[in-house]
Amino acid sequence: MIQRTPARIEAHLSDHEHRSWQQLLSESVTSPAELLRRLDLPDDPWLSGARQGHRLFPIRVPEPFLARMEKGNPADPLLRQVLPLADETADVPGFVSDPLQEAGAIPTTGLIRKYRSRALLMVTGQCAINCRYCFRRHFPYDEQRLSPEDRQRVIDTLVASPEVNEVILSGGDPLAVNDRLLAQWATAISGIPHIRRLRLHTRLPVVIPQRVCDELLKWLSTTPLQVVIVLHINHPAEIDTPTRRALGYLRAAGATLLNQSVILRGVNDQASVLEALSETLFDAGVLPYYLHAFDPVAGAHHYDVTDQEAKELVRELLGRLPGFLVPKLVREEPGKDGKTPINLFP
């Protein structure tokens, strides 16, 4: 049994921090017009394009994340990640609905096997926030909904796969699921002898820090599995005081915190921004892990940054930061045994 210090949340909250994470999730902004109104942005020229993009991939922005955006600034790096644009309707060669070819890597409902030693479990199709650049924005989540029988088949498949030593809870966002079900998954997975680690890929502690509640911390603190939480933070402005506090609770519960970012045009495609992101992450107890080259998903070509530009940025980071704060520049390629490092010095 891994010994951890049980973490308990103290009440030092104000404004929307008093509301539960479920309430905040249910109150997310889901209308382009409402998002523009809240940020003091004019309908012209933004609303028409926002509605076009929204029809293809619905908008969802929770209040705690929205509150960090600069009003009146259409180029705000947090807003740019969630505001639909007319660009999303363009059909651009090479940008496809399933850029990582995940549809062919599903041995049983809800389970993706792309790598030998890791299995990815699609706990839910729901996210707290709909990032416009998401490589799964076209994923057929309805086809991967897990019934009780499906859940048992997932466990049976894992039991019969001794090469798997790590299960990744993903989605959607696994923390959009209630803690009772997550605790059941953790208990079932921890009973498989060859599985050592449980990894969660999540954005919820960032976009709704209140998600890090006592119920979550209880099962994280008591599972015998090693817990790794991989956050998804692209810009230093995403990390505010409530987020830092939530991340501290996760560390106290025994979780290792890593971060993966996506290189995004107009969001973090400057060395100064990536430098500040790494420093801010580490100050918050999170280690920069991956910087992903952009996945060519249909509807998101306007975020694309070329590999050459990305390499130049990371080379500049090597001169600005200690090596442990420089994330690995990688690309995920279908059929490969793992992430493909992008060579910085050919």
GROMACS .gro file of C-alpha atoms in nm:
model
  346
    1MET     CA    1   0.000   0.000   0.000
    2ILE     CA    2   0.133   0.341  -0.096
    3GLN     CA    3   0.125   0.570   0.208
    4ARG     CA    4  -0.021   0.912   0.136
    5THR     CA    5  -0.126   1.205   0.346
    6PRO     CA    6  -0.504   1.241   0.328
    7ALA     CA    7  -0.581   1.585   0.189
    8ARG     CA    8  -0.873   1.786   0.317
    9ILE     CA    9  -1.008   2.105   0.172
   10GLU     CA   10  -1.039   2.408   0.396
   11ALA     CA   11  -1.302   2.669   0.316
   12HIS     CA   12  -1.137   2.992   0.205
   13LEU     CA   13  -1.362   3.053  -0.092
   14SER     CA   14  -1.544   3.344  -0.247
   15ASP     CA   15  -1.780   3.422  -0.535
   16HIS     CA   16  -1.824   3.120  -0.768
   17GLU     CA   17  -1.581   2.919  -0.553
   18HIS     CA   18  -1.867   2.855  -0.309
   19ARG     CA   19  -2.059   2.656  -0.568
   20SER     CA   20  -2.003   2.285  -0.621
   21TRP     CA   21  -1.816   2.164  -0.924
   22GLN     CA   22  -2.132   1.995  -1.049
   23GLN     CA   23  -2.322   2.323  -1.031
   24LEU     CA   24  -2.043   2.512  -1.203
   25LEU     CA   25  -2.031   2.249  -1.475
   26SER     CA   26  -2.405   2.268  -1.531
   27GLU     CA   27  -2.388   2.649  -1.548
   28SER     CA   28  -2.119   2.658  -1.818
   29VAL     CA   29  -2.165   2.907  -2.100
   30THR     CA   30  -2.299   2.714  -2.399
   31SER     CA   31  -2.403   3.000  -2.627
   32PRO     CA   32  -2.173   3.204  -2.854
   33ALA     CA   33  -2.385   3.514  -2.796
   34GLU     CA   34  -2.361   3.474  -2.419
   35LEU     CA   35  -1.983   3.426  -2.433
   36LEU     CA   36  -1.940   3.745  -2.635
   37ARG     CA   37  -2.175   3.936  -2.406
   38ARG     CA   38  -1.991   3.825  -2.095
   39LEU     CA   39  -1.659   3.941  -2.241
   40ASP     CA   40  -1.787   4.275  -2.372
   41LEU     CA   41  -1.719   4.178  -2.732
   42PRO     CA   42  -1.938   4.305  -3.017
   43ASP     CA   43  -2.155   4.071  -3.221
   44ASP     CA   44  -1.997   4.214  -3.535
   45PRO     CA   45  -1.765   4.062  -3.651
   46TRP     CA   46  -1.757   3.769  -3.406
   47LEU     CA   47  -2.107   3.628  -3.366
   48SER     CA   48  -2.171   3.497  -3.719
   49GLY     CA   49  -1.850   3.294  -3.730
   50ALA     CA   50  -1.896   3.177  -3.371
   51ARG     CA   51  -2.238   3.040  -3.457
   52GLN     CA   52  -2.103   2.860  -3.762
   53GLY     CA   53  -1.830   2.691  -3.561
   54HIS     CA   54  -2.069   2.621  -3.274
   55ARG     CA   55  -2.297   2.421  -3.505
   56LEU     CA   56  -2.005   2.189  -3.586
   57PHE     CA   57  -1.871   2.157  -3.229
   58PRO     CA   58  -2.078   2.306  -2.947
   59ILE     CA   59  -1.929   2.570  -2.724
   60ARG     CA   60  -1.879   2.497  -2.352
   61VAL     CA   61  -1.693   2.730  -2.115
   62PRO     CA   62  -1.721   2.704  -1.733
   63GLU     CA   63  -1.738   3.018  -1.522
   64PRO     CA   64  -1.404   2.984  -1.336
   65PHE     CA   65  -1.216   2.964  -1.667
   66LEU     CA   66  -1.415   3.246  -1.825
   67ALA     CA   67  -1.338   3.469  -1.525
   68ARG     CA   68  -0.965   3.460  -1.614
   69MET     CA   69  -1.021   3.609  -1.960
   70GLU     CA   70  -0.957   3.975  -2.036
   71LYS     CA   71  -1.278   4.153  -2.124
   72GLY     CA   72  -1.284   4.334  -2.456
   73ASN     CA   73  -0.986   4.141  -2.592
   74PRO     CA   74  -1.075   3.902  -2.878
   75ALA     CA   75  -0.711   3.786  -2.886
   76ASP     CA   76  -0.711   3.676  -2.522
   77PRO     CA   77  -0.519   3.343  -2.525
   78LEU     CA   78  -0.778   3.168  -2.310
   79LEU     CA   79  -1.069   3.294  -2.518
   80ARG     CA   80  -0.892   3.190  -2.837
   81GLN     CA   81  -0.895   2.829  -2.718
   82VAL     CA   82  -1.274   2.819  -2.684
   83LEU     CA   83  -1.427   3.078  -2.921
   84PRO     CA   84  -1.568   2.919  -3.239
   85LEU     CA   85  -1.469   3.084  -3.566
   86ALA     CA   86  -1.591   3.064  -3.924
   87ASP     CA   87  -1.246   2.916  -4.006
   88GLU     CA   88  -1.372   2.588  -3.860
   89THR     CA   89  -1.604   2.537  -4.156
   90ALA     CA   90  -1.320   2.531  -4.411
   91ASP     CA   91  -1.231   2.197  -4.571
   92VAL     CA   92  -0.850   2.197  -4.565
   93PRO     CA   93  -0.656   1.910  -4.729
   94GLY     CA   94  -0.472   1.696  -4.476
   95PHE     CA   95  -0.696   1.793  -4.182
   96VAL     CA   96  -0.918   1.495  -4.101
   97SER     CA   97  -1.175   1.382  -3.845
   98ASP     CA   98  -0.958   1.108  -3.690
   99PRO     CA   99  -0.596   1.227  -3.722
  100LEU     CA  100  -0.462   0.961  -3.482
  101GLN     CA  101  -0.666   0.676  -3.635
  102GLU     CA  102  -0.805   0.572  -3.299
  103ALA     CA  103  -1.111   0.405  -3.449
  104GLY     CA  104  -0.898   0.105  -3.543
  105ALA     CA  105  -0.745   0.064  -3.196
  106ILE     CA  106  -1.055  -0.026  -2.991
  107PRO     CA  107  -1.056  -0.396  -2.889
  108THR     CA  108  -1.367  -0.358  -2.674
  109THR     CA  109  -1.611  -0.073  -2.612
  110GLY     CA  110  -1.444   0.217  -2.433
  111LEU     CA  111  -1.088   0.079  -2.440
  112ILE     CA  112  -0.817   0.208  -2.675
  113ARG     CA  113  -0.495   0.007  -2.718
  114LYS     CA  114  -0.237   0.204  -2.914
  115TYR     CA  115   0.067   0.114  -2.704
  116ARG     CA  116   0.189  -0.218  -2.566
  117SER     CA  117   0.211  -0.138  -2.193
  118ARG     CA  118  -0.066   0.122  -2.162
  119ALA     CA  119  -0.439   0.103  -2.215
  120LEU     CA  120  -0.661   0.408  -2.243
  121LEU     CA  121  -1.008   0.390  -2.096
  122MET     CA  122  -1.274   0.626  -2.233
  123VAL     CA  123  -1.459   0.684  -1.908
  124THR     CA  124  -1.690   0.948  -2.054
  125GLY     CA  125  -1.743   1.160  -2.363
  126GLN     CA  126  -1.816   1.470  -2.157
  127CYS     CA  127  -1.570   1.751  -2.100
  128ALA     CA  128  -1.594   2.055  -1.875
  129ILE     CA  129  -1.469   2.271  -2.160
  130ASN     CA  130  -1.475   2.221  -2.536
  131CYS     CA  131  -1.132   2.319  -2.669
  132ARG     CA  132  -1.165   2.411  -3.034
  133TYR     CA  133  -0.839   2.236  -3.132
  134CYS     CA  134  -0.928   1.902  -2.968
  135PHE     CA  135  -0.813   1.604  -3.175
  136ARG     CA  136  -1.122   1.415  -3.054
  137ARG     CA  137  -1.375   1.682  -3.151
  138HIS     CA  138  -1.524   1.436  -3.404
  139PHE     CA  139  -1.490   1.121  -3.191
  140PRO     CA  140  -1.807   0.902  -3.187
  141TYR     CA  141  -1.848   0.902  -2.811
  142ASP     CA  142  -2.205   0.770  -2.831
  143GLU     CA  143  -2.066   0.446  -2.974
  144GLN     CA  144  -1.827   0.407  -2.679
  145ARG     CA  145  -2.067   0.456  -2.389
  146LEU     CA  146  -1.997   0.197  -2.124
  147SER     CA  147  -2.282  -0.016  -1.992
  148PRO     CA  148  -2.223  -0.229  -1.678
  149GLU     CA  149  -2.157  -0.523  -1.911
  150ASP     CA  150  -1.906  -0.315  -2.110
  151ARG     CA  151  -1.727  -0.216  -1.790
  152GLN     CA  152  -1.684  -0.580  -1.697
  153ARG     CA  153  -1.554  -0.660  -2.046
  154VAL     CA  154  -1.296  -0.383  -2.007
  155ILE     CA  155  -1.174  -0.537  -1.680
  156ASP     CA  156  -1.170  -0.885  -1.835
  157THR     CA  157  -0.968  -0.752  -2.129
  158LEU     CA  158  -0.717  -0.591  -1.894
  159VAL     CA  159  -0.689  -0.907  -1.684
  160ALA     CA  160  -0.608  -1.099  -2.002
  161SER     CA  161  -0.340  -0.845  -2.104
  162PRO     CA  162  -0.040  -0.902  -1.874
  163GLU     CA  163   0.174  -0.667  -2.083
  164VAL     CA  164  -0.036  -0.372  -1.962
  165ASN     CA  165   0.101  -0.210  -1.647
  166GLU     CA  166  -0.072   0.127  -1.669
  167VAL     CA  167  -0.432   0.232  -1.729
  168ILE     CA  168  -0.508   0.583  -1.847
  169LEU     CA  169  -0.847   0.731  -1.762
  170SER     CA  170  -0.942   0.965  -2.043
  171GLY     CA  171  -1.242   1.071  -2.245
  172GLY     CA  172  -1.377   1.338  -2.272
  173ASP     CA  173  -1.250   1.421  -1.927
  174PRO     CA  174  -1.257   1.144  -1.665
  175LEU     CA  175  -1.310   1.392  -1.383
  176ALA     CA  176  -1.644   1.488  -1.539
  177VAL     CA  177  -1.761   1.156  -1.387
  178ASN     CA  178  -1.876   1.133  -1.025
  179ASP     CA  179  -1.628   1.008  -0.767
  180ARG     CA  180  -1.832   0.703  -0.671
  181LEU     CA  181  -1.790   0.560  -1.021
  182LEU     CA  182  -1.425   0.667  -1.043
  183ALA     CA  183  -1.354   0.496  -0.710
  184GLN     CA  184  -1.517   0.179  -0.844
  185TRP     CA  185  -1.295   0.190  -1.151
  186ALA     CA  186  -0.986   0.245  -0.933
  187THR     CA  187  -1.079  -0.048  -0.708
  188ALA     CA  188  -1.141  -0.282  -1.000
  189ILE     CA  189  -0.818  -0.183  -1.177
  190SER     CA  190  -0.610  -0.207  -0.859
  191GLY     CA  191  -0.723  -0.570  -0.825
  192ILE     CA  192  -0.538  -0.663  -1.146
  193PRO     CA  193  -0.191  -0.774  -1.028
  194HIS     CA  194   0.012  -0.660  -1.328
  195ILE     CA  195  -0.122  -0.301  -1.329
  196ARG     CA  196   0.092  -0.062  -1.125
  197ARG     CA  197  -0.016   0.285  -1.229
  198LEU     CA  198  -0.336   0.477  -1.282
  199ARG     CA  199  -0.303   0.785  -1.498
  200LEU     CA  200  -0.570   1.052  -1.540
  201HIS     CA  201  -0.566   1.294  -1.831
  202THR     CA  202  -0.775   1.589  -1.723
  203ARG     CA  203  -0.839   1.958  -1.767
  204LEU     CA  204  -1.100   1.987  -1.494
  205PRO     CA  205  -0.876   2.091  -1.200
  206VAL     CA  206  -0.771   2.384  -1.420
  207VAL     CA  207  -1.102   2.496  -1.568
  208ILE     CA  208  -1.306   2.419  -1.253
  209PRO     CA  209  -1.066   2.398  -0.955
  210GLN     CA  210  -1.361   2.313  -0.728
  211ARG     CA  211  -1.354   1.966  -0.887
  212VAL     CA  212  -1.072   1.882  -0.648
  213CYS     CA  213  -1.311   1.800  -0.365
  214ASP     CA  214  -1.291   1.576  -0.058
  215GLU     CA  215  -1.454   1.282  -0.238
  216LEU     CA  216  -1.195   1.291  -0.515
  217LEU     CA  217  -0.907   1.324  -0.271
  218LYS     CA  218  -1.035   1.035  -0.062
  219TRP     CA  219  -1.017   0.773  -0.335
  220LEU     CA  220  -0.694   0.916  -0.478
  221SER     CA  221  -0.536   0.894  -0.133
  222THR     CA  222  -0.642   0.537  -0.067
  223THR     CA  223  -0.583   0.355  -0.396
  224PRO     CA  224  -0.279   0.125  -0.385
  225LEU     CA  225  -0.195   0.226  -0.741
  226GLN     CA  226   0.061   0.492  -0.823
  227VAL     CA  227  -0.141   0.791  -0.942
  228VAL     CA  228  -0.020   1.022  -1.217
  229ILE     CA  229  -0.234   1.318  -1.319
  230VAL     CA  230  -0.152   1.471  -1.655
  231LEU     CA  231  -0.300   1.818  -1.681
  232HIS     CA  232  -0.356   2.010  -2.001
  233ILE     CA  233  -0.250   2.373  -1.965
  234ASN     CA  234  -0.145   2.580  -2.264
  235HIS     CA  235  -0.091   2.929  -2.122
  236PRO     CA  236   0.031   3.064  -1.786
  237ALA     CA  237  -0.285   3.275  -1.746
  238GLU     CA  238  -0.478   2.951  -1.694
  239ILE     CA  239  -0.315   2.909  -1.352
  240ASP     CA  240  -0.475   3.132  -1.089
  241THR     CA  241  -0.488   3.112  -0.708
  242PRO     CA  242  -0.777   2.860  -0.686
  243THR     CA  243  -0.601   2.641  -0.943
  244ARG     CA  244  -0.276   2.648  -0.745
  245ARG     CA  245  -0.467   2.552  -0.433
  246ALA     CA  246  -0.639   2.262  -0.611
  247LEU     CA  247  -0.308   2.134  -0.747
  248GLY     CA  248  -0.162   2.147  -0.397
  249TYR     CA  249  -0.444   1.923  -0.271
  250LEU     CA  250  -0.374   1.672  -0.548
  251ARG     CA  251  -0.005   1.659  -0.458
  252ALA     CA  252  -0.092   1.611  -0.091
  253ALA     CA  253  -0.308   1.315  -0.194
  254GLY     CA  254   0.002   1.152  -0.342
  255ALA     CA  255  -0.048   1.224  -0.711
  256THR     CA  256   0.242   1.302  -0.943
  257LEU     CA  257   0.147   1.606  -1.152
  258LEU     CA  258   0.263   1.647  -1.511
  259ASN     CA  259   0.150   1.884  -1.784
  260GLN     CA  260   0.109   1.846  -2.156
  261SER     CA  261   0.050   2.141  -2.386
  262VAL     CA  262  -0.035   2.175  -2.753
  263ILE     CA  263   0.153   2.432  -2.958
  264LEU     CA  264  -0.122   2.666  -3.081
  265ARG     CA  265  -0.114   2.960  -3.319
  266GLY     CA  266  -0.213   3.277  -3.134
  267VAL     CA  267  -0.205   3.113  -2.791
  268ASN     CA  268   0.146   2.998  -2.700
  269ASP     CA  269   0.354   3.023  -3.018
  270GLN     CA  270   0.608   3.256  -2.855
  271ALA     CA  271   0.913   3.148  -2.656
  272SER     CA  272   0.838   3.404  -2.384
  273VAL     CA  273   0.491   3.252  -2.329
  274LEU     CA  274   0.623   2.896  -2.317
  275GLU     CA  275   0.898   3.003  -2.078
  276ALA     CA  276   0.645   3.167  -1.847
  277LEU     CA  277   0.423   2.859  -1.871
  278SER     CA  278   0.701   2.625  -1.760
  279GLU     CA  279   0.802   2.851  -1.471
  280THR     CA  280   0.441   2.898  -1.359
  281LEU     CA  281   0.374   2.525  -1.379
  282PHE     CA  282   0.676   2.438  -1.170
  283ASP     CA  283   0.589   2.704  -0.912
  284ALA     CA  284   0.251   2.530  -0.885
  285GLY     CA  285   0.412   2.189  -0.838
  286VAL     CA  286   0.361   2.059  -1.191
  287LEU     CA  287   0.641   1.929  -1.414
  288PRO     CA  288   0.628   2.022  -1.786
  289TYR     CA  289   0.605   1.692  -1.974
  290TYR     CA  290   0.506   1.716  -2.341
  291LEU     CA  291   0.467   1.994  -2.594
  292HIS     CA  292   0.258   1.836  -2.868
  293ALA     CA  293   0.297   1.927  -3.232
  294PHE     CA  294  -0.044   2.008  -3.368
  295ASP     CA  295  -0.266   1.716  -3.466
  296PRO     CA  296  -0.426   1.788  -3.807
  297VAL     CA  297  -0.788   1.762  -3.698
  298ALA     CA  298  -1.059   1.894  -3.929
  299GLY     CA  299  -1.196   2.230  -3.820
  300ALA     CA  300  -0.883   2.346  -3.640
  301HIS     CA  301  -0.630   2.428  -3.914
  302HIS     CA  302  -0.610   2.791  -3.799
  303TYR     CA  303  -0.423   2.679  -3.485
  304ASP     CA  304  -0.153   2.497  -3.680
  305VAL     CA  305   0.213   2.580  -3.609
  306THR     CA  306   0.471   2.424  -3.841
  307ASP     CA  307   0.724   2.179  -3.703
  308GLN     CA  308   1.002   2.415  -3.804
  309GLU     CA  309   0.852   2.697  -3.598
  310ALA     CA  310   0.795   2.464  -3.304
  311LYS     CA  311   1.156   2.343  -3.316
  312GLU     CA  312   1.286   2.699  -3.318
  313LEU     CA  313   1.074   2.780  -3.013
  314VAL     CA  314   1.198   2.480  -2.816
  315ARG     CA  315   1.560   2.549  -2.912
  316GLU     CA  316   1.511   2.897  -2.771
  317LEU     CA  317   1.364   2.749  -2.452
  318LEU     CA  318   1.678   2.541  -2.406
  319GLY     CA  319   1.869   2.867  -2.371
  320ARG     CA  320   1.616   3.020  -2.133
  321LEU     CA  321   1.528   2.734  -1.898
  322PRO     CA  322   1.694   2.450  -1.709
  323GLY     CA  323   1.653   2.123  -1.896
  324PHE     CA  324   1.396   1.979  -1.656
  325LEU     CA  325   1.157   2.266  -1.736
  326VAL     CA  326   1.174   2.219  -2.115
  327PRO     CA  327   0.888   1.994  -2.229
  328LYS     CA  328   0.960   1.727  -2.489
  329LEU     CA  329   0.847   1.829  -2.835
  330VAL     CA  330   0.660   1.527  -2.972
  331ARG     CA  331   0.413   1.418  -3.232
  332GLU     CA  332   0.169   1.133  -3.202
  333GLU     CA  333   0.173   0.926  -3.519
  334PRO     CA  334  -0.077   0.647  -3.590
  335GLY     CA  335   0.068   0.299  -3.558
  336LYS     CA  336   0.382   0.402  -3.369
  337ASP     CA  337   0.480   0.235  -3.039
  338GLY     CA  338   0.486   0.568  -2.853
  339LYS     CA  339   0.508   0.942  -2.901
  340THR     CA  340   0.761   1.042  -3.169
  341PRO     CA  341   1.019   1.298  -3.049
  342ILE     CA  342   1.076   1.577  -3.296
  343ASN     CA  343   1.449   1.618  -3.358
  344LEU     CA  344   1.553   1.970  -3.268
  345PHE     CA  345   1.897   1.952  -3.427
  346PRO     CA  346   1.884   1.763  -3.759
   0.00000   0.00000   0.00000
